[in-house]
Amino acid sequence: MNPISASSWLWRALRGHSVTFAALFACSLLGLSVFSEFRGLLDRIDAPWYVWLLAPIVLVSALAKKEQEWIPDARKRLWWARGLVIGSIVAVILIASLAPEPKPASHEPTPIRTNSPLR
């Protein structure tokens, strides 16, 4: 996750009551790359390279502007944005705490196996 993008999305989600940017922050925090999937879709339809750069910007901007029509109540947008941000942080903490401990690396050399009949 790019820390500059994540901090920008977090700021826009909390300050601007933006559900779109809160969803982007939550997805990136949980390890879901929305833009990578979108670029994969563009790659499958053989879109040129400049579309890969411009399409995500246009799509996110359009979604951020349309969310005021979809959720006209500012309080409800703020509630959804904060819920997504706090929920994703709680989910990451729970996932990290429930994950099994990694096994320590063994420093013993692995025995070399040969197909030789002599041993």
Short mmCIF file of C-alpha atoms in Angstrom, two decimals:
data_model
loop_
_atom_site.label_atom_id
_atom_site.label_comp_id
_atom_site.label_asym_id
_atom_site.label_seq_id
_atom_site.Cartn_x
_atom_site.Cartn_y
_atom_site.Cartn_z
CA MET A 1 0.00 0.00 0.00
CA ASN A 2 1.30 3.40 -0.94
CA PRO A 3 1.38 5.41 2.32
CA ILE A 4 0.88 8.74 0.56
CA SER A 5 -2.25 7.53 -1.24
CA ALA A 6 -3.58 5.87 1.89
CA SER A 7 -3.12 9.00 4.00
CA SER A 8 -4.75 11.12 1.27
CA TRP A 9 -7.72 8.73 1.04
CA LEU A 10 -8.05 8.66 4.83
CA TRP A 11 -8.02 12.45 5.01
CA ARG A 12 -10.63 12.80 2.26
CA ALA A 13 -12.79 10.12 3.86
CA LEU A 14 -12.81 11.75 7.29
CA ARG A 15 -12.70 15.44 6.36
CA GLY A 16 -14.86 15.32 3.26
CA HIS A 17 -17.27 12.61 4.41
CA SER A 18 -16.42 10.67 1.25
CA VAL A 19 -17.59 7.07 1.14
CA THR A 20 -15.63 6.53 -2.08
CA PHE A 21 -12.30 7.42 -0.53
CA ALA A 22 -13.16 5.54 2.65
CA ALA A 23 -13.81 2.44 0.54
CA LEU A 24 -10.48 2.92 -1.28
CA PHE A 25 -8.69 3.28 2.06
CA ALA A 26 -10.41 0.19 3.48
CA CYS A 27 -9.61 -1.91 0.40
CA SER A 28 -5.97 -0.85 0.38
CA LEU A 29 -5.63 -1.47 4.12
CA LEU A 30 -7.07 -4.96 3.69
CA GLY A 31 -4.73 -5.68 0.78
CA LEU A 32 -7.25 -5.49 -2.05
CA SER A 33 -5.88 -3.64 -5.04
CA VAL A 34 -8.86 -2.05 -6.77
CA PHE A 35 -6.71 -0.27 -9.33
CA SER A 36 -4.77 -3.41 -10.17
CA GLU A 37 -8.00 -5.26 -10.92
CA PHE A 38 -9.25 -2.33 -12.98
CA ARG A 39 -5.99 -2.24 -14.95
CA GLY A 40 -6.27 -5.98 -15.49
CA LEU A 41 -9.70 -5.40 -16.99
CA LEU A 42 -8.30 -2.66 -19.24
CA ASP A 43 -5.47 -4.98 -20.26
CA ARG A 44 -7.93 -7.71 -21.26
CA ILE A 45 -9.73 -5.30 -23.59
CA ASP A 46 -6.39 -4.10 -25.00
CA ALA A 47 -6.70 -0.49 -23.86
CA PRO A 48 -3.70 1.76 -24.59
CA TRP A 49 -1.28 2.71 -21.81
CA TYR A 50 -2.62 6.24 -21.30
CA VAL A 51 -6.07 4.84 -20.53
CA TRP A 52 -4.45 2.85 -17.70
CA LEU A 53 -3.34 6.16 -16.18
CA LEU A 54 -6.43 8.29 -16.81
CA ALA A 55 -9.34 5.88 -16.36
CA PRO A 56 -8.86 5.24 -12.60
CA ILE A 57 -8.64 8.98 -11.94
CA VAL A 58 -11.77 9.69 -13.96
CA LEU A 59 -13.66 6.77 -12.38
CA VAL A 60 -12.82 7.74 -8.78
CA SER A 61 -13.62 11.40 -9.44
CA ALA A 62 -16.98 10.50 -10.99
CA LEU A 63 -17.86 8.18 -8.09
CA ALA A 64 -16.90 10.83 -5.53
CA LYS A 65 -19.12 13.42 -7.24
CA LYS A 66 -22.05 11.03 -7.69
CA GLU A 67 -22.09 9.92 -4.06
CA GLN A 68 -23.75 13.21 -3.08
CA GLU A 69 -26.68 12.21 -5.30
CA TRP A 70 -26.73 8.63 -4.04
CA ILE A 71 -26.42 9.54 -0.35
CA PRO A 72 -27.71 13.13 -0.07
CA ASP A 73 -27.62 13.24 3.75
CA ALA A 74 -24.20 14.49 4.88
CA ARG A 75 -24.54 12.80 8.28
CA LYS A 76 -25.21 9.45 6.68
CA ARG A 77 -22.18 9.87 4.36
CA LEU A 78 -20.02 10.73 7.38
CA TRP A 79 -21.37 7.69 9.26
CA TRP A 80 -20.66 5.36 6.33
CA ALA A 81 -17.18 6.84 5.72
CA ARG A 82 -16.14 6.59 9.36
CA GLY A 83 -17.66 3.13 9.63
CA LEU A 84 -15.62 1.90 6.68
CA VAL A 85 -12.40 3.41 8.02
CA ILE A 86 -12.84 2.20 11.60
CA GLY A 87 -14.19 -1.17 10.49
CA SER A 88 -11.21 -1.80 8.21
CA ILE A 89 -8.75 -0.84 10.96
CA VAL A 90 -10.49 -3.17 13.41
CA ALA A 91 -10.53 -5.96 10.81
CA VAL A 92 -6.79 -5.59 10.18
CA ILE A 93 -6.05 -5.68 13.91
CA LEU A 94 -8.21 -8.80 14.34
CA ILE A 95 -6.60 -10.52 11.36
CA ALA A 96 -3.13 -9.73 12.68
CA SER A 97 -3.94 -10.94 16.18
CA LEU A 98 -5.58 -14.19 15.00
CA ALA A 99 -2.89 -15.07 12.45
CA PRO A 100 -0.62 -17.96 13.44
CA GLU A 101 2.90 -17.15 14.53
CA PRO A 102 5.49 -17.68 11.79
CA LYS A 103 7.84 -20.59 12.37
CA PRO A 104 11.44 -19.60 12.98
CA ALA A 105 13.74 -20.30 10.09
CA SER A 106 15.99 -23.30 10.50
CA HIS A 107 19.67 -22.65 9.93
CA GLU A 108 20.57 -26.30 9.46
CA PRO A 109 21.73 -27.15 5.95
CA THR A 110 19.44 -29.37 3.95
CA PRO A 111 20.93 -32.76 3.18
CA ILE A 112 21.78 -33.35 -0.45
CA ARG A 113 19.97 -36.29 -1.93
CA THR A 114 21.47 -38.17 -4.79
CA ASN A 115 20.29 -41.07 -6.85
CA SER A 116 23.61 -42.79 -6.46
CA PRO A 117 23.49 -46.39 -5.18
CA LEU A 118 26.59 -45.66 -3.06
CA ARG A 119 25.87 -44.21 0.32
#
